[in-house]
Amino acid sequence: MRPSGRATDQLRTVSLEPGFSKYAEGSCLVRFGDTHVLCTASVDETVPRFLKGTGLGWVTAEYGMLPRSTHSRTDREAAKGRQSGRTQEIQRLVGRALRAVTDRAAMGEKQIKVDCDVLQADGGTRTAAITGSYVALHLAFQHLLEIGAIKRMPLTDAVAAVSCGLYQGTAVLDLDYAEDSNAQADANFVLTGNGGIVEIQGTAEEKPFSEAEFNALLGLARKGVDELVALQKAALAVTT
Amino acid sequence: MRPSGRATDQLRTVSLEPGFSKYAEGSCLVRFGDTHVLCTASVDETVPRFLKGTGLGWVTAEYGMLPRSTHSRTDREAAKGRQSGRTQEIQRLVGRALRAVTDRAAMGEKQIKVDCDVLQADGGTRTAAITGSYVALHLAFQHLLEIGAIKRMPLTDAVAAVSCGLYQGTAVLDLDYAEDSNAQADANFVLTGNGGIVEIQGTAEEKPFSEAEFNALLGLARKGVDELVALQKAALAVTT
Amino acid sequence: MRPSGRATDQLRTVSLEPGFSKYAEGSCLVRFGDTHVLCTASVDETVPRFLKGTGLGWVTAEYGMLPRSTHSRTDREAAKGRQSGRTQEIQRLVGRALRAVTDRAAMGEKQIKVDCDVLQADGGTRTAAITGSYVALHLAFQHLLEIGAIKRMPLTDAVAAVSCGLYQGTAVLDLDYAEDSNAQADANFVLTGNGGIVEIQGTAEEKPFSEAEFNALLGLARKGVDELVALQKAALAVTT
Amino acid sequence: MRPSGRATDQLRTVSLEPGFSKYAEGSCLVRFGDTHVLCTASVDETVPRFLKGTGLGWVTAEYGMLPRSTHSRTDREAAKGRQSGRTQEIQRLVGRALRAVTDRAAMGEKQIKVDCDVLQADGGTRTAAITGSYVALHLAFQHLLEIGAIKRMPLTDAVAAVSCGLYQGTAVLDLDYAEDSNAQADANFVLTGNGGIVEIQGTAEEKPFSEAEFNALLGLARKGVDELVALQKAALAVTT
Amino acid sequence: MRPSGRATDQLRTVSLEPGFSKYAEGSCLVRFGDTHVLCTASVDETVPRFLKGTGLGWVTAEYGMLPRSTHSRTDREAAKGRQSGRTQEIQRLVGRALRAVTDRAAMGEKQIKVDCDVLQADGGTRTAAITGSYVALHLAFQHLLEIGAIKRMPLTDAVAAVSCGLYQGTAVLDLDYAEDSNAQADANFVLTGNGGIVEIQGTAEEKPFSEAEFNALLGLARKGVDELVALQKAALAVTT
Amino acid sequence: MRPSGRATDQLRTVSLEPGFSKYAEGSCLVRFGDTHVLCTASVDETVPRFLKGTGLGWVTAEYGMLPRSTHSRTDREAAKGRQSGRTQEIQRLVGRALRAVTDRAAMGEKQIKVDCDVLQADGGTRTAAITGSYVALHLAFQHLLEIGAIKRMPLTDAVAAVSCGLYQGTAVLDLDYAEDSNAQADANFVLTGNGGIVEIQGTAEEKPFSEAEFNALLGLARKGVDELVALQKAALAVTT
């Protein structure tokens, strides 16, 4: 029934390629099927002004799409001179997701800037970005541990994300573009390895949905995130 | 326990003042306690380019805060030359919420631009904005009906919104600023008069929350939105 | 003869509502008929760089119109990414008017930022803004006196403003929109309680005017400003 | 008494050099002492949208200062990415002044764009700009007459401008920078060859001024503008 | 002597990976050692206004760097709201280089937009971008040929580019970052497969260089471009 | 054969007018025929951040064109809110050219900002700008020497620039606009008084050119720059 032939509760083929970037302190190329996002984590010794002197660190994120990552070309935001509302929404979401599993006192007064750049987009770029960013951030923290810049790992749990939606009346996991552009409703779930909810963003595209439908989506998301967290662990195991 | 002394499931005093603006086709000053938002709905005979020739209309929203609507002064976005990510997130949310209850074929090829301007901000400005915008939009459609520009009311249901959050370990309804800035988690719920879910945005500010906690928030939201929808009906009854 | 039926030397109904805003140190909602402007005065402990170390304070103003304050909707400046030339002209005028009656040494090195936001516009928004801003500024200074942050009231005189114009060959006081958009010439006068001239801006819209005509406008303005200053005093008397 | 040794009612040495620019349809380099402004008038076959189909033309102006036209260097507006409020105020003033003496029906649906670029600034750049722009505009209209693009000269009168101010308690004509930066009050007068008033902008810099003082400034301005108009005529006589 | 141990006339390891992007009509991931640039060519049915009705097509290019493509993180241009002068210089160069080998009449009135996005930067990004863009452009034209949208291949010759410089007194080919940042002079050469010169940009970083030195650089460039053109041919042979 | 009737190796009439601007520390109005550029050099006591504490100075340049310097009017960059890529390319070029002959240690930690503003443009504005800027910069340094702010002249050589191109198959010196817009190829050469090469920018406009053609252009440039440097010396001799 799904355009891709997947089962309703089946993720796309997911791969996490840590260390894709030579220079970043942490990096990961994440692929959810044909959605490919390069995530890099860069250490910055300065914190935003409101944190100066507090002993706390900060994790922030930026997001962008290459102009031809999309099915038809999208205008370059740098050329237009402004980031779209969608871009800002996504990068704020990624930053919040990562901070929710970060002990900022353990970081000390430093900042990690995570860049999520979409090389190819087939739906679900924001959930792929969160999933890959966690790996990049973990690697950057490992690097800081190795050089003695921090004393303990600031990450308190894993975090990953997946979208679910109502497609032709059925709840399905991990929407691709063909599904996303025809879904009755869709929701992005950011969950932790321990099952905590970090963020839920559910939107009725066409008509309102019911609580039962919402619970079905959440159930699928739990299954999907559990699988993503296992992949994150496997990817990080390789690098240490 | 709440700074305001309210019960956990108690809304702030809400008022809806239709027709606040002399010139707009529809308008409503909405107050959720000390949060005051002026909503105006303006009819525009042109639709966005992607709708030309489709016979469908459009409803969009813009949001702004007066610089001293806030406890301490916020820089004016027009002077800074850009709208913040937060502003864009909110105005996109308001537009989606209104479109979810609008039969765009019934509008014909015209556009309603809803402006939500915060005169005073004590938390919950986006939920107040949605609640008041529905009234303003309804009035603008009534005006179009009266002058014969449309044949039937395009609104298919009422829509209202409220925030809920975990404050000191307890689920509470309709957070004010004192609660919002100290909540462990908060969520905005956009629901229809018939109980449908239009949008859910839940965020863990401090630590992840559980599904049980989330369901408690949703339960409170249902109660709150039911009361808001009753107030919307009462306000609209006066104007007709 | 006037669209409103007013006498040539008659102001619109003017009201000044001090303390309209809960958070601002000083505020006033001013109404000149259907023109409504919310003026807030915010205390800022920093001065512009060119005043650092001089012992002098600063008063500045910003101006904006809500998009649907006008008869037909005006684009939002924050969304366009720039303030218009008209906006900048007006906010510079308001700032100069207020500084002309302020003893900046008595303020010490602090700044008052006055925001004038037009909720509804029926002509004369800049003159209403000046008239209301004086009240808001006075209240902010009173607040600073009460908390001991300044030693004496820095305001040396009252200041108010009104527009006059040649409408169908006759000099009239306090133009509303219907008159303003058809005036042969119009002028804005900023005068003090003691009769001093702070600012005159006279413009021939259609054809040049004579010195005699100009003097007739100035005469009307004196009468109008005297009445406005009396209203300012009455409004401030209530608050102390 | 004046830093320059001029009499109180004495203009600086003024020169008007028509045809300074090789390519513009009309141009004039105007010098008020050390203030030098290059004015060019460019014919554009398109009118602003609000005039399409009305048969009326338009005259507009833009203003800029070379970064080192000033005593110390000013940042380049093109590099900052925005025109200052002052720049916008001035270019709007120049445009209004020129339109006040233009019969826009006689132009037909075309536009003249006047550029006023300050090569050197020693006070009074806006009044010099208006005075020189009239000459440039006249030359552009002459050109259009010569090629048969218009049937009659659209200019109905000459227009020129000068500033006056209260300097050390005395009313003086045509302020230079040394006077302008220390004046108690100053005013810009835009007057026509026939003595009509086009625009008055008077500002108290330090303390309010009286009606008698204002009348003294206006009297000086009349004398100055009469001399400027005579120089305009002489300059234009040479070119025809 | 070179930090990389290469011979003075030795390119880095170069690879060209055609079809890297799933959606673009033409694409190529080019690697000059650790410099990796993703080039995509997108077909657009509209031409710039100055070409409407001429029967000629257009090829243009845009360039960007991922924030952490560089050794230390560079601010994102989309977030800063403007493209740097360097970015604009490079994208103009790439566009000119491609147009120099394109028969724009053979394209008909369509446009190819080439995007060059640097995934990793170790010097020479602009020369890699030109070399890879030629392959992407070729593939896009092949696609247009295959679908019958054009009648003949518009490319008249191959084009590739390489940088050369004076490093520690010696002329060397294909500078990497370690060399580039310490070179006395460097030059970028854009040459065609037939040996024609399309563009030369030589700059003395530290002290002027001589004609003999310049000729040595040009000689190296010829050798390098010949090798690059052979690699382009091999890469394109695979795809047809 | 050349539109102007000049010999192939003949410069336009060049004049250098030092001290054109009253306020700048150094200035020069340079004319290459009908191309007129006003160059000013302004001393600034602050250096860019990356030079703080290094003891080295900085020379930078900005470039602009008056809107009607061109044959038909060009939009004002300050009004558009951004400098074009061409503008940025040129001002970066001028800055590099001047720094190549400046001993930045001899300057101490100060900055010279050179502004090149085109009053009239008939081709070759960037080469005229470099040639005139050298004179302006020299005068600013002389001024610093005279007031004792620096100990020795930081300029190590003269620098000047000229364009050459292939026009109707022939190499010609110093292209004017009529030639430039029809040239098969053109190149800008920045050379020093001692014959060193500072910058070469050669571009095939229409079809690639050969090494022999390039060498012919370089030969012409040498002749032209030698003449320009002699004129620079003569102009500077007058001022000392």
Short mmCIF file of N, CA and C in Angstrom, two decimals, chain B residues 111-197:
data_model
loop_
_atom_site.label_atom_id
_atom_site.label_comp_id
_atom_site.label_asym_id
_atom_site.label_seq_id
_atom_site.Cartn_x
_atom_site.Cartn_y
_atom_site.Cartn_z
N GLN B 111 -8.29 36.01 -0.32
CA GLN B 111 -7.39 35.72 0.78
C GLN B 111 -7.80 36.52 2.01
N ILE B 112 -7.70 35.89 3.16
CA ILE B 112 -7.87 36.64 4.41
C ILE B 112 -6.52 36.67 5.11
N LYS B 113 -6.06 37.88 5.42
CA LYS B 113 -4.82 38.03 6.17
C LYS B 113 -5.17 38.39 7.60
N VAL B 114 -4.76 37.53 8.52
CA VAL B 114 -5.06 37.75 9.92
C VAL B 114 -3.81 38.30 10.60
N ASP B 115 -3.93 39.42 11.26
CA ASP B 115 -2.81 40.00 12.00
C ASP B 115 -3.06 39.86 13.49
N CYS B 116 -2.08 39.27 14.17
CA CYS B 116 -2.18 39.08 15.61
C CYS B 116 -1.10 39.94 16.25
N ASP B 117 -1.48 41.01 16.88
CA ASP B 117 -0.49 41.89 17.49
C ASP B 117 -0.68 41.91 18.99
N VAL B 118 0.39 41.56 19.67
CA VAL B 118 0.35 41.42 21.12
C VAL B 118 0.53 42.79 21.76
N LEU B 119 -0.51 43.24 22.45
CA LEU B 119 -0.40 44.53 23.16
C LEU B 119 0.23 44.33 24.52
N GLN B 120 -0.01 43.18 25.11
CA GLN B 120 0.55 42.88 26.43
C GLN B 120 0.75 41.38 26.52
N ALA B 121 1.88 40.96 27.08
CA ALA B 121 2.26 39.55 27.02
C ALA B 121 2.54 39.02 28.41
N ASP B 122 1.72 38.07 28.84
CA ASP B 122 1.97 37.41 30.12
C ASP B 122 1.89 35.90 29.94
N GLY B 123 2.47 35.41 28.84
CA GLY B 123 2.44 33.98 28.57
C GLY B 123 1.24 33.59 27.73
N GLY B 124 1.43 32.60 26.86
CA GLY B 124 0.31 32.08 26.09
C GLY B 124 -0.16 32.99 24.97
N THR B 125 0.73 33.80 24.41
CA THR B 125 0.26 34.73 23.36
C THR B 125 -0.18 33.97 22.12
N ARG B 126 0.47 32.86 21.78
CA ARG B 126 0.08 32.17 20.55
C ARG B 126 -1.27 31.49 20.69
N THR B 127 -1.57 30.98 21.87
CA THR B 127 -2.87 30.33 22.04
C THR B 127 -3.98 31.38 22.10
N ALA B 128 -3.72 32.49 22.76
CA ALA B 128 -4.70 33.58 22.73
C ALA B 128 -4.91 34.04 21.29
N ALA B 129 -3.82 34.15 20.54
CA ALA B 129 -3.91 34.64 19.15
C ALA B 129 -4.81 33.73 18.32
N ILE B 130 -4.64 32.43 18.46
CA ILE B 130 -5.48 31.51 17.68
C ILE B 130 -6.95 31.65 18.09
N THR B 131 -7.16 31.73 19.39
CA THR B 131 -8.53 31.81 19.90
C THR B 131 -9.23 33.09 19.43
N GLY B 132 -8.52 34.19 19.49
CA GLY B 132 -9.12 35.45 19.03
C GLY B 132 -9.21 35.55 17.52
N SER B 133 -8.25 34.97 16.82
CA SER B 133 -8.25 35.03 15.36
C SER B 133 -9.46 34.32 14.77
N TYR B 134 -9.86 33.24 15.43
CA TYR B 134 -11.03 32.54 14.92
C TYR B 134 -12.23 33.48 14.91
N VAL B 135 -12.37 34.27 15.97
CA VAL B 135 -13.50 35.21 16.03
C VAL B 135 -13.37 36.27 14.94
N ALA B 136 -12.18 36.81 14.79
CA ALA B 136 -11.97 37.84 13.76
C ALA B 136 -12.25 37.28 12.37
N LEU B 137 -11.80 36.07 12.14
CA LEU B 137 -12.00 35.45 10.83
C LEU B 137 -13.48 35.21 10.58
N HIS B 138 -14.17 34.74 11.62
CA HIS B 138 -15.61 34.50 11.49
C HIS B 138 -16.33 35.79 11.11
N LEU B 139 -15.95 36.87 11.76
CA LEU B 139 -16.60 38.15 11.47
C LEU B 139 -16.32 38.60 10.04
N ALA B 140 -15.10 38.37 9.58
CA ALA B 140 -14.77 38.77 8.20
C ALA B 140 -15.59 37.95 7.22
N PHE B 141 -15.75 36.66 7.50
CA PHE B 141 -16.57 35.82 6.60
C PHE B 141 -18.04 36.27 6.66
N GLN B 142 -18.53 36.59 7.87
CA GLN B 142 -19.91 37.10 7.98
C GLN B 142 -20.08 38.34 7.11
N HIS B 143 -19.10 39.21 7.15
CA HIS B 143 -19.14 40.42 6.33
C HIS B 143 -19.22 40.06 4.85
N LEU B 144 -18.43 39.09 4.44
CA LEU B 144 -18.45 38.68 3.02
C LEU B 144 -19.79 38.06 2.65
N LEU B 145 -20.36 37.33 3.59
CA LEU B 145 -21.69 36.77 3.35
C LEU B 145 -22.72 37.89 3.17
N GLU B 146 -22.63 38.87 4.08
CA GLU B 146 -23.62 39.96 4.05
C GLU B 146 -23.56 40.75 2.75
N ILE B 147 -22.36 40.96 2.23
CA ILE B 147 -22.27 41.73 0.99
C ILE B 147 -22.39 40.82 -0.23
N GLY B 148 -22.62 39.53 0.02
CA GLY B 148 -22.85 38.62 -1.10
C GLY B 148 -21.59 38.18 -1.83
N ALA B 149 -20.43 38.42 -1.23
CA ALA B 149 -19.19 38.04 -1.92
C ALA B 149 -18.92 36.54 -1.81
N ILE B 150 -19.51 35.88 -0.82
CA ILE B 150 -19.44 34.42 -0.75
C ILE B 150 -20.87 33.92 -0.48
N LYS B 151 -21.05 32.65 -0.76
CA LYS B 151 -22.41 32.09 -0.71
C LYS B 151 -22.71 31.39 0.61
N ARG B 152 -21.67 30.76 1.19
CA ARG B 152 -21.92 30.07 2.45
C ARG B 152 -20.70 30.28 3.36
N MET B 153 -20.92 30.10 4.65
CA MET B 153 -19.85 30.29 5.64
C MET B 153 -18.76 29.24 5.42
N PRO B 154 -17.53 29.65 5.16
CA PRO B 154 -16.48 28.66 4.90
C PRO B 154 -15.95 27.96 6.16
N LEU B 155 -16.32 28.43 7.34
CA LEU B 155 -15.77 27.79 8.55
C LEU B 155 -16.56 26.52 8.84
N THR B 156 -15.84 25.43 9.03
CA THR B 156 -16.47 24.12 9.20
C THR B 156 -16.56 23.71 10.66
N ASP B 157 -15.86 24.41 11.52
CA ASP B 157 -15.85 24.08 12.94
C ASP B 157 -15.19 25.26 13.65
N ALA B 158 -15.36 25.34 14.96
CA ALA B 158 -14.61 26.34 15.72
C ALA B 158 -13.21 25.80 16.00
N VAL B 159 -12.26 26.70 16.23
CA VAL B 159 -10.91 26.28 16.63
C VAL B 159 -10.43 27.21 17.74
N ALA B 160 -9.79 26.63 18.73
CA ALA B 160 -9.23 27.43 19.82
C ALA B 160 -7.99 26.72 20.33
N ALA B 161 -7.22 27.40 21.14
CA ALA B 161 -5.95 26.81 21.59
C ALA B 161 -5.67 27.20 23.02
N VAL B 162 -4.93 26.34 23.69
CA VAL B 162 -4.52 26.64 25.05
C VAL B 162 -3.21 25.92 25.32
N SER B 163 -2.42 26.46 26.24
CA SER B 163 -1.19 25.76 26.62
C SER B 163 -1.40 25.06 27.95
N CYS B 164 -0.71 23.97 28.13
CA CYS B 164 -0.70 23.26 29.41
C CYS B 164 0.76 22.93 29.71
N GLY B 165 1.05 22.66 30.96
CA GLY B 165 2.45 22.35 31.27
C GLY B 165 2.59 21.65 32.59
N LEU B 166 3.79 21.15 32.80
CA LEU B 166 4.12 20.53 34.08
C LEU B 166 4.84 21.57 34.91
N TYR B 167 4.17 22.02 35.95
CA TYR B 167 4.73 23.06 36.81
C TYR B 167 4.88 22.48 38.21
N GLN B 168 6.06 22.45 38.68
CA GLN B 168 6.34 21.84 39.98
C GLN B 168 5.72 20.45 40.09
N GLY B 169 5.89 19.70 39.03
CA GLY B 169 5.46 18.31 39.05
C GLY B 169 3.98 18.07 38.78
N THR B 170 3.22 19.13 38.60
CA THR B 170 1.78 18.98 38.41
C THR B 170 1.37 19.53 37.05
N ALA B 171 0.38 18.85 36.45
CA ALA B 171 -0.14 19.33 35.17
C ALA B 171 -1.10 20.49 35.43
N VAL B 172 -0.87 21.61 34.76
CA VAL B 172 -1.74 22.78 34.96
C VAL B 172 -2.18 23.33 33.61
N LEU B 173 -3.30 24.02 33.62
CA LEU B 173 -3.93 24.54 32.41
C LEU B 173 -3.61 26.02 32.25
N ASP B 174 -3.33 26.42 31.03
CA ASP B 174 -3.21 27.84 30.66
C ASP B 174 -2.11 28.55 31.45
N LEU B 175 -0.88 28.22 31.11
CA LEU B 175 0.28 28.77 31.81
C LEU B 175 0.37 30.28 31.64
N ASP B 176 0.63 30.98 32.74
CA ASP B 176 1.00 32.39 32.59
C ASP B 176 2.53 32.50 32.60
N TYR B 177 3.04 33.71 32.45
CA TYR B 177 4.49 33.86 32.27
C TYR B 177 5.28 33.30 33.45
N ALA B 178 4.76 33.51 34.66
CA ALA B 178 5.48 33.04 35.85
C ALA B 178 5.61 31.52 35.83
N GLU B 179 4.58 30.85 35.36
CA GLU B 179 4.64 29.40 35.27
C GLU B 179 5.45 28.95 34.05
N ASP B 180 5.21 29.62 32.95
CA ASP B 180 5.82 29.21 31.69
C ASP B 180 7.34 29.23 31.79
N SER B 181 7.86 30.22 32.47
CA SER B 181 9.32 30.35 32.51
C SER B 181 9.94 29.38 33.51
N ASN B 182 9.11 28.66 34.24
CA ASN B 182 9.64 27.66 35.18
C ASN B 182 9.08 26.27 34.95
N ALA B 183 8.39 26.07 33.86
CA ALA B 183 7.77 24.78 33.63
C ALA B 183 8.81 23.74 33.25
N GLN B 184 8.56 22.51 33.66
CA GLN B 184 9.44 21.39 33.26
C GLN B 184 9.16 21.03 31.80
N ALA B 185 7.92 21.19 31.41
CA ALA B 185 7.53 20.90 30.03
C ALA B 185 6.29 21.70 29.74
N ASP B 186 6.10 22.04 28.47
CA ASP B 186 4.83 22.67 28.16
C ASP B 186 4.41 22.27 26.76
N ALA B 187 3.10 22.39 26.52
CA ALA B 187 2.57 21.97 25.24
C ALA B 187 1.44 22.91 24.85
N ASN B 188 1.39 23.20 23.55
CA ASN B 188 0.29 23.98 23.02
C ASN B 188 -0.63 23.04 22.25
N PHE B 189 -1.93 23.15 22.55
CA PHE B 189 -2.90 22.29 21.89
C PHE B 189 -3.87 23.16 21.10
N VAL B 190 -4.02 22.82 19.83
CA VAL B 190 -5.01 23.50 19.00
C VAL B 190 -6.08 22.47 18.69
N LEU B 191 -7.30 22.71 19.21
CA LEU B 191 -8.35 21.71 19.08
C LEU B 191 -9.59 22.37 18.47
N THR B 192 -10.45 21.54 17.91
CA THR B 192 -11.67 22.09 17.31
C THR B 192 -12.84 21.95 18.28
N GLY B 193 -13.94 22.62 17.93
CA GLY B 193 -15.14 22.54 18.75
C GLY B 193 -15.66 21.13 18.87
N ASN B 194 -15.43 20.32 17.83
CA ASN B 194 -15.89 18.93 17.87
C ASN B 194 -14.88 17.98 18.49
N GLY B 195 -13.83 18.50 19.04
CA GLY B 195 -12.87 17.65 19.73
C GLY B 195 -11.73 17.13 18.88
N GLY B 196 -11.68 17.52 17.62
CA GLY B 196 -10.58 17.08 16.78
C GLY B 196 -9.28 17.78 17.15
N ILE B 197 -8.16 17.10 16.87
CA ILE B 197 -6.84 17.68 17.15
C ILE B 197 -6.32 18.32 15.87
#
